[in-house]
Structures are given as C-alpha cells and as structure tokens.
Short mmCIF file of C-alpha atoms in Angstrom, two decimals:
data_model
loop_
_atom_site.label_atom_id
_atom_site.label_comp_id
_atom_site.label_asym_id
_atom_site.label_seq_id
_atom_site.Cartn_x
_atom_site.Cartn_y
_atom_site.Cartn_z
CA MET A 1238 -113.89 8.83 -235.22
CA CYS A 1239 -115.02 11.76 -233.03
CA SER A 1240 -118.34 12.27 -234.80
CA LYS A 1241 -119.09 8.56 -234.53
CA ASN A 1242 -118.63 8.72 -230.74
CA GLY A 1243 -120.41 12.04 -230.31
CA ALA A 1244 -117.25 13.84 -229.20
CA THR A 1245 -115.73 17.17 -230.19
CA LEU A 1246 -112.01 17.74 -230.41
CA PRO A 1247 -110.61 20.72 -228.48
CA LYS A 1248 -109.61 23.51 -230.84
CA ASP A 1249 -105.87 23.00 -230.46
CA MET A 1250 -106.20 19.25 -231.13
CA ALA A 1251 -108.35 19.99 -234.17
CA ASP A 1252 -105.65 22.35 -235.43
CA ILE A 1253 -103.01 19.66 -234.94
CA ALA A 1254 -105.22 17.10 -236.69
CA ASP A 1255 -105.62 19.42 -239.69
CA ALA A 1256 -101.92 20.25 -239.85
CA GLU A 1257 -100.27 16.87 -239.27
CA GLY A 1258 -102.86 14.38 -238.00
CA VAL A 1259 -103.43 12.88 -234.55
CA ARG A 1260 -102.15 9.38 -233.78
CA VAL A 1261 -104.88 6.73 -233.62
CA VAL A 1262 -103.87 5.37 -230.20
CA VAL A 1263 -103.99 8.90 -228.76
CA MET A 1264 -107.42 9.52 -230.27
CA LYS A 1265 -108.77 6.30 -228.76
CA ASP A 1266 -107.49 7.23 -225.30
CA PHE A 1267 -108.97 10.72 -225.63
CA LEU A 1268 -112.38 9.31 -226.53
CA ARG A 1269 -112.22 6.80 -223.68
CA TYR A 1270 -111.67 9.61 -221.18
CA THR A 1271 -114.25 12.03 -222.59
CA THR A 1272 -117.14 9.79 -223.68
CA SER A 1273 -117.38 7.06 -221.05
CA GLY A 1274 -117.58 6.98 -217.27
CA PRO A 1275 -119.17 9.30 -214.70
CA LEU A 1276 -116.46 11.96 -215.15
CA ALA A 1277 -116.60 12.08 -218.94
CA GLY A 1278 -118.23 15.51 -219.11
CA PHE A 1279 -115.83 17.02 -216.59
CA LEU A 1280 -112.79 15.51 -218.33
CA ALA A 1281 -113.98 16.79 -221.71
CA TRP A 1282 -114.13 20.30 -220.24
CA LEU A 1283 -110.80 19.89 -218.41
CA PHE A 1284 -108.97 18.60 -221.49
CA ALA A 1285 -110.30 21.44 -223.64
CA LYS A 1286 -109.49 24.09 -221.03
CA TYR A 1287 -106.08 22.82 -219.94
CA PRO A 1288 -104.14 21.12 -222.78
CA ALA A 1289 -101.10 20.59 -220.55
CA VAL A 1290 -103.15 18.38 -218.21
CA ARG A 1291 -104.72 16.53 -221.13
CA ASP A 1292 -101.35 15.81 -222.75
CA ARG A 1293 -100.06 14.28 -219.50
CA ALA A 1294 -103.21 12.25 -218.88
CA LEU A 1295 -102.98 10.77 -222.36
CA ALA A 1296 -99.34 9.84 -221.76
CA ASP A 1297 -99.71 8.39 -218.24
CA PRO A 1298 -102.86 6.53 -217.07
CA TRP A 1299 -101.92 7.37 -213.47
CA PHE A 1300 -101.47 11.11 -214.01
CA LEU A 1301 -105.00 12.25 -213.13
CA TYR A 1302 -104.92 10.12 -209.99
CA LYS A 1303 -101.58 11.63 -208.94
CA LEU A 1304 -102.88 15.13 -209.66
CA ALA A 1305 -105.98 14.51 -207.54
CA VAL A 1306 -103.84 13.20 -204.68
CA GLU A 1307 -101.57 16.25 -204.84
CA VAL A 1308 -104.45 18.73 -204.90
CA LEU A 1309 -106.85 17.07 -202.46
CA GLY A 1310 -104.06 15.91 -200.18
CA ASP A 1311 -102.62 19.41 -199.97
CA VAL A 1312 -106.02 20.94 -199.21
CA GLY A 1313 -106.69 18.28 -196.57
CA LEU A 1314 -103.34 18.86 -194.86
CA ALA A 1315 -103.88 22.62 -194.91
CA VAL A 1316 -107.35 22.35 -193.38
CA ALA A 1317 -106.14 19.90 -190.72
CA GLY A 1318 -103.18 22.11 -189.85
CA GLU A 1319 -105.35 25.21 -189.66
CA ALA A 1320 -107.90 23.48 -187.44
CA THR A 1321 -105.14 22.29 -185.11
CA SER A 1322 -103.51 25.71 -184.87
CA ARG A 1323 -106.81 27.44 -184.11
CA ASN A 1324 -107.39 25.04 -181.22
CA ASP A 1325 -103.88 25.60 -179.88
CA ALA A 1326 -103.72 28.80 -177.83
CA SER A 1327 -99.90 28.86 -177.74
CA ALA A 1328 -99.75 28.50 -181.53
CA LEU A 1329 -102.20 31.38 -181.92
CA ASP A 1330 -100.17 33.58 -179.58
CA GLU A 1331 -96.95 32.79 -181.42
CA ALA A 1332 -98.51 33.41 -184.83
CA GLU A 1333 -99.94 36.74 -183.74
CA ALA A 1334 -96.66 37.83 -182.15
CA ARG A 1335 -94.66 36.89 -185.25
CA SER A 1336 -97.09 38.57 -187.63
CA ILE A 1337 -96.99 41.85 -185.70
CA SER A 1338 -93.20 42.00 -185.78
CA HIS A 1339 -92.94 40.80 -189.39
CA TRP A 1340 -95.69 42.84 -191.04
CA PHE A 1341 -97.87 39.85 -191.88
CA PRO A 1342 -101.36 40.63 -190.55
CA TYR A 1343 -102.75 37.96 -188.28
CA ASP A 1344 -106.22 38.29 -186.81
CA ARG A 1345 -107.93 35.55 -184.81
CA VAL A 1346 -111.24 36.24 -186.50
CA GLY A 1347 -111.05 37.79 -189.95
CA VAL A 1348 -107.66 38.08 -191.62
CA VAL A 1349 -106.60 34.50 -191.02
CA ASN A 1350 -109.48 33.22 -193.16
CA ALA A 1351 -108.52 35.34 -196.18
CA PHE A 1352 -104.83 34.53 -195.94
CA PHE A 1353 -105.44 30.85 -195.30
CA LEU A 1354 -107.47 30.68 -198.52
CA SER A 1355 -104.76 32.58 -200.40
CA ASP A 1356 -102.07 30.17 -199.18
CA VAL A 1357 -104.11 27.10 -200.09
CA VAL A 1358 -104.92 28.35 -203.60
CA SER A 1359 -101.28 29.24 -204.28
CA SER A 1360 -100.07 25.90 -202.96
CA VAL A 1361 -102.61 23.93 -205.02
CA PHE A 1362 -101.63 25.73 -208.21
CA LEU A 1363 -97.94 25.22 -207.49
CA ASN A 1364 -98.25 21.50 -206.68
CA GLY A 1365 -100.31 20.95 -209.82
CA ALA A 1366 -97.82 22.87 -211.95
CA VAL A 1367 -94.80 20.99 -210.56
CA LEU A 1368 -96.39 17.58 -211.14
CA THR A 1369 -97.42 18.62 -214.65
CA MET A 1370 -93.95 19.85 -215.58
CA LEU A 1371 -92.31 16.65 -214.30
CA SER A 1372 -94.74 14.32 -216.10
CA PRO A 1373 -94.24 13.15 -219.70
CA ALA A 1374 -96.49 14.66 -222.37
CA VAL A 1375 -98.03 12.61 -225.16
CA THR A 1376 -97.02 13.14 -228.77
CA LEU A 1377 -100.34 13.99 -230.39
CA GLY A 1378 -99.15 14.12 -233.98
CA LYS A 1379 -95.81 14.02 -235.74
CA THR A 1380 -94.15 16.62 -233.51
CA PRO A 1381 -94.04 16.56 -229.67
CA GLY A 1382 -97.07 18.35 -228.26
CA GLY A 1383 -98.11 19.55 -231.71
CA ARG A 1384 -95.85 22.58 -231.29
CA LYS A 1385 -95.02 22.83 -234.98
CA ALA A 1386 -98.69 22.68 -235.95
CA LEU A 1387 -99.69 25.34 -233.44
CA ILE A 1388 -96.92 27.70 -234.55
CA VAL A 1389 -97.47 27.15 -238.27
CA LYS A 1390 -101.20 27.75 -237.93
CA SER A 1391 -100.58 30.86 -235.76
CA ARG A 1392 -102.78 29.55 -232.97
CA ILE A 1393 -100.70 30.85 -230.07
CA GLY A 1394 -102.33 34.27 -230.42
CA GLY A 1395 -101.27 35.52 -226.99
CA ARG A 1396 -103.49 33.00 -225.21
CA LEU A 1397 -102.14 32.29 -221.74
CA ASN A 1398 -102.98 28.59 -221.94
CA HIS A 1399 -100.93 28.00 -225.08
CA PHE A 1400 -98.11 30.20 -223.78
CA MET A 1401 -97.88 28.14 -220.59
CA ARG A 1402 -98.10 24.92 -222.57
CA LEU A 1403 -95.37 25.86 -225.01
CA VAL A 1404 -92.99 27.56 -222.57
CA PHE A 1405 -93.53 26.30 -219.01
CA MET A 1406 -95.27 22.96 -219.49
CA ALA A 1407 -94.09 21.91 -222.93
CA GLN A 1408 -92.51 18.53 -223.40
CA PRO A 1409 -88.70 18.80 -223.04
CA PRO A 1410 -86.44 18.35 -226.10
CA GLY A 1411 -86.53 14.88 -227.61
CA LYS A 1412 -83.36 13.62 -225.95
CA MET A 1413 -84.31 14.84 -222.48
CA PRO A 1414 -87.01 13.17 -220.34
CA ALA A 1415 -89.48 15.08 -218.19
CA SER A 1416 -87.77 13.78 -215.04
CA ILE A 1417 -84.67 11.83 -214.16
CA PHE A 1418 -86.56 8.54 -213.67
CA ALA A 1419 -89.14 8.96 -216.47
CA LYS A 1420 -90.03 5.95 -218.59
CA ALA A 1421 -88.83 5.89 -222.18
CA GLY A 1422 -92.44 5.29 -223.26
CA HIS A 1423 -92.83 4.70 -226.99
CA ARG A 1424 -89.21 5.72 -227.68
CA VAL A 1425 -87.11 3.11 -229.45
CA ILE A 1426 -83.88 4.42 -227.91
CA PRO A 1427 -83.83 4.78 -224.09
CA TYR A 1428 -82.86 8.10 -222.54
CA ALA A 1429 -79.13 8.47 -221.87
CA TRP A 1430 -78.17 9.08 -218.24
CA LYS A 1431 -76.49 12.39 -219.07
CA TRP A 1432 -79.84 13.65 -220.36
CA ARG A 1433 -81.62 12.28 -217.32
CA GLY A 1434 -79.20 14.18 -215.10
CA LEU A 1435 -79.74 17.31 -217.15
CA ALA A 1436 -83.50 16.90 -216.67
CA LEU A 1437 -83.01 17.07 -212.89
CA LEU A 1438 -81.24 20.42 -213.22
CA ALA A 1439 -83.24 21.93 -216.09
CA GLN A 1440 -86.59 21.11 -214.54
CA GLY A 1441 -85.40 22.66 -211.30
CA VAL A 1442 -84.82 25.94 -213.14
CA ARG A 1443 -88.27 25.78 -214.77
CA ILE A 1444 -89.98 24.95 -211.50
CA ALA A 1445 -88.14 27.76 -209.71
CA ALA A 1446 -89.24 30.27 -212.35
CA VAL A 1447 -92.89 29.24 -212.20
CA SER A 1448 -93.03 28.99 -208.40
CA GLY A 1449 -91.30 32.35 -208.00
CA ALA A 1450 -93.90 33.94 -210.25
CA ILE A 1451 -96.73 32.26 -208.32
CA GLY A 1452 -95.23 33.39 -205.02
CA PHE A 1453 -94.87 36.97 -206.24
CA VAL A 1454 -98.44 37.13 -207.55
CA GLY A 1455 -99.80 35.44 -204.43
CA GLN A 1456 -98.03 37.81 -202.04
CA GLY A 1457 -99.00 40.79 -204.18
CA THR A 1458 -102.63 39.71 -204.05
CA SER A 1459 -102.43 39.29 -200.28
CA ASN A 1460 -100.91 42.75 -199.92
CA ALA A 1461 -103.70 44.22 -202.02
CA VAL A 1462 -106.29 42.55 -199.78
CA CYS A 1463 -104.50 44.05 -196.76
CA ALA A 1464 -104.51 47.51 -198.33
CA LEU A 1465 -108.21 47.34 -199.13
CA ARG A 1466 -109.06 46.12 -195.66
CA ARG A 1467 -107.02 48.86 -193.99
CA LYS A 1468 -108.73 51.46 -196.16
CA TYR A 1469 -112.34 50.30 -195.93
CA TRP A 1470 -112.53 47.99 -192.89
CA SER A 1471 -109.76 49.22 -190.61
CA GLY A 1472 -111.89 48.59 -187.53
CA SER A 1473 -111.88 44.85 -188.22
CA TYR A 1474 -108.19 44.53 -187.31
CA SER A 1475 -107.13 43.69 -183.80
CA LYS A 1476 -105.79 46.59 -181.74
CA ALA A 1477 -102.33 45.01 -181.62
CA TYR A 1478 -102.05 44.86 -185.40
CA ALA A 1479 -103.53 48.34 -185.84
CA GLU A 1480 -100.62 49.66 -183.75
CA THR A 1481 -97.99 47.88 -185.85
CA VAL A 1482 -95.17 50.21 -186.89
CA ARG A 1483 -95.11 49.22 -190.56
CA PRO A 1484 -98.36 47.42 -191.39
CA GLU A 1485 -98.33 48.77 -194.94
CA SER A 1486 -95.10 47.07 -196.02
CA PRO A 1487 -95.21 43.27 -196.15
CA PRO A 1488 -92.23 42.13 -198.26
CA LEU A 1489 -92.98 41.13 -201.85
CA LEU A 1490 -89.70 39.92 -203.31
CA GLU A 1491 -88.36 37.84 -200.42
CA PRO A 1492 -91.25 35.32 -200.25
CA ALA A 1493 -91.13 34.86 -204.05
CA VAL A 1494 -87.38 34.18 -203.94
CA GLU A 1495 -87.89 31.72 -201.08
CA TRP A 1496 -90.57 29.89 -203.08
CA ALA A 1497 -88.29 29.72 -206.12
CA LEU A 1498 -85.22 28.48 -204.25
CA PHE A 1499 -87.09 25.88 -202.22
CA THR A 1500 -89.15 24.40 -205.05
CA GLY A 1501 -86.32 24.50 -207.60
CA THR A 1502 -84.07 22.44 -205.33
CA ASP A 1503 -85.63 20.64 -202.37
CA ALA A 1504 -89.16 20.13 -203.76
CA ASN A 1505 -87.88 19.29 -207.25
CA TRP A 1506 -85.53 16.61 -205.97
CA ARG A 1507 -88.17 15.06 -203.73
CA GLN A 1508 -90.78 15.01 -206.50
CA GLN A 1509 -88.37 13.41 -208.95
CA ALA A 1510 -87.42 10.79 -206.36
CA ILE A 1511 -91.12 10.03 -205.83
CA ILE A 1512 -91.54 9.54 -209.57
CA GLY A 1513 -88.74 6.96 -209.43
CA VAL A 1514 -90.37 5.13 -206.51
CA GLU A 1515 -93.74 5.17 -208.26
CA ARG A 1516 -92.15 3.70 -211.37
CA VAL A 1517 -90.95 0.75 -209.30
CA ILE A 1518 -94.38 0.39 -207.66
CA GLU A 1519 -96.22 0.53 -210.99
CA GLY A 1520 -93.85 -2.03 -212.48
CA ALA A 1521 -94.41 -4.41 -209.59
CA ALA A 1522 -98.19 -3.98 -209.82
CA SER A 1523 -98.46 -4.47 -213.58
CA GLY A 1524 -100.07 -7.78 -214.41
CA GLY A 1525 -100.89 -8.40 -210.76
CA GLY A 1526 -104.63 -7.87 -210.99
CA LYS A 1527 -107.01 -5.45 -209.31
CA VAL A 1528 -105.69 -5.94 -205.78
CA SER A 1529 -102.13 -5.11 -206.82
CA SER A 1530 -103.35 -1.99 -208.60
CA ILE A 1531 -105.25 -0.80 -205.51
CA VAL A 1532 -102.24 -1.41 -203.28
CA ALA A 1533 -99.99 0.43 -205.74
CA ARG A 1534 -102.29 3.44 -205.90
CA ALA A 1535 -102.67 3.54 -202.13
CA SER A 1536 -98.88 3.41 -201.76
CA SER A 1537 -98.50 6.26 -204.24
CA ALA A 1538 -101.05 8.35 -202.35
CA ALA A 1539 -99.37 7.68 -199.00
CA ILE A 1540 -95.96 8.67 -200.35
CA ARG A 1541 -97.23 11.89 -201.92
CA ILE A 1542 -99.25 12.98 -198.89
CA ALA A 1543 -96.32 12.25 -196.57
CA ASN A 1544 -94.06 14.24 -198.89
CA ASN A 1545 -96.46 17.19 -198.83
CA ALA A 1546 -96.63 17.14 -195.04
CA TRP A 1547 -92.86 16.92 -194.59
CA GLY A 1548 -92.10 19.40 -197.36
CA GLY A 1549 -94.68 21.84 -196.04
CA GLU A 1550 -93.04 21.87 -192.62
CA ARG A 1551 -89.59 22.38 -194.16
CA PHE A 1552 -90.89 25.27 -196.24
CA ALA A 1553 -92.61 26.85 -193.23
CA SER A 1554 -89.30 26.73 -191.33
CA ARG A 1555 -87.51 28.45 -194.21
CA MET A 1556 -90.18 31.14 -194.37
CA ARG A 1557 -89.85 31.80 -190.64
CA ARG A 1558 -86.09 32.23 -191.04
CA MET A 1559 -86.69 34.56 -193.98
CA GLU A 1560 -89.11 36.65 -191.89
CA ASP A 1561 -86.50 36.94 -189.12
CA GLU A 1562 -83.86 38.06 -191.61
CA VAL A 1563 -86.12 40.64 -193.24
CA ALA A 1564 -87.14 41.98 -189.83
CA ARG A 1565 -83.48 42.34 -188.78
CA ARG A 1566 -82.64 44.22 -191.97
CA HIS A 1567 -85.38 46.72 -191.16
CA GLY A 1568 -84.15 47.17 -187.62
CA GLU A 1569 -86.97 45.29 -185.90
CA SER A 1570 -86.58 42.52 -183.36
CA PRO A 1571 -87.90 39.13 -184.50
#
C-alpha cells in the first residue's frame, strides 16, 4: 500500500508491521496525512520524528488542530504580554525590583530577551506534552501503540523518542482512558467511571513528573546562560543587578516543584475539563456541514486560548509567591 502511494513507513511503524501488522484503517489515515495536501511533506517528517504526535493524530482528526492552537496561541499570548510589559514603565520597574531581590536577572535591554525566549520554549514544550498525554493514541497493530512489537524487536535501544513514547506518552492501560472524558473510540465496552476517575489522578501524576523535569532543565539552562554572561559579558548587566548580593544563586528546585504541582493539579483538571467540553462541541457539529465544523473549531480555539491566558496568570501569581517565600528563607526582603 505504501509503495503504491509513494510513501515510506517510519522505522517504528515498519517494525510493528513486520512483527504484528498495521491495521488497514490506520494505514489509510497515515497515507492521507503524508501523501496529500500542502502539509504532506511536513507531516511525513513530523510523524517519523515524533511517534507520540503521530499516534494521537491518527486517533483524533482534531488533534493536530488542537496542538497548533496550544502552541501558536501560547506563543501569541507570550509575545503580546511581553510587548505590553515593555511599554508599561511601572511593570518594568516592578519586574526589575523583584528580580534584584529574588536573584532572577532582569535587564531592560539584553537579559529579558534571552529569558523570554527560554520561558516561551519551555511553555510550548510543556503545553504540547500535556495535550499529547491527555489525548488517546491509536492502536497501530494488535497491541496498543505497538509496544509489544517494539520490545520484542529490541527497538527501544536507548532512543529518547521511544523512551518518551513508552513511558511518558504511551497509551494508558486498556481499561483506563487518556482523560476522564475521553471517547471510547473503537472499544466495544465503554470505559467504566472508576477508570475515568483514575485517569484524572494518574495523568496528573504523569504530567507533574514531566513538567517538573521540564522546569528543572529550563531553569538550569537559564542559570547556565546567566553564569556565562556574568563571566564573559559582565558589563552588559545593569548596574543595579551587578550589585545584587547573590546574583549567582537563582533557585533550581523551587521553580521545578512549582511547575509540577501546578500542572499536575490545576492545569491537568482544566485541560481535562476542556476535553469534555470539546467532546460536546464535536458531537453537536458532527453531521452539521462545513459551517458547523468551522464554528466548532473556532469555539475550541477560543476556549483553549482563554484557558492559556487565565492559567498563565494563575501560574505567574504562584511563582511570585514562591519567589517571596524563597527570598524570606534566605533572609532577604521581598
């Protein structure tokens, strides 16, 4: 089927096909994505590079749209917020004052650009990971996600992509859905409510673990940038920051813990609630024609962007409280 359509299966899908076969309906959807339309080439690359994304896209026709809304919406909100803050003198003064007392370097010219980019990249990765973990994955062959085939054929091989797919972004056990309001899909027996409730809690733990790791790596990277700048471009800092008592010690663990706690509870619950609302919207739009589909997608985008804006403000408030607490523990006034 692939050779006839001029397509090449990603290596992991080829391994699954050799070991247990790939379902025909899945193969047809894969070919539709990767051989037709203006984005066919990009999707072929994306599906080969990121199996977790591919498995969700093949299970949910709306997944790629939702992922694009999450990523582009988050970037847009970040850029708009940054532009507003840079035009607000009082916001700049407050940010600089807080950063000096809390070790986070703030510079009206240079540092803010580097740290803004770091925050945006971390947030984009986190939003994409959360949506992926809460979305159902297609069953490619006889076993969910082809896990048995990959293990039997020893294709994990320490590759980060397969590790993330099997551990962090793998499809949950057969009785448990990806989220509390997930559709039963091709299942003959609907999900029991006790398993749906367990999904709410279990996915919160997974999301907390992943977001904590992202927060730790992101803050560590930011600290490394600070260290390099102090060593090689110390003159580029403002005089106020250069006179900071402890500029070399931005906290590492506290931001990561804050990320984990917030996303594992607040963000997880909001995302799962959105999935439930979208299920109602998609059900109402099905069979309603092109106009209904456009309205449904616009509604989904509006809900997700509003959630990102509201959630971002809630998270920023928590981080400010965390900074105050850390500063007090080190004997500095907030």
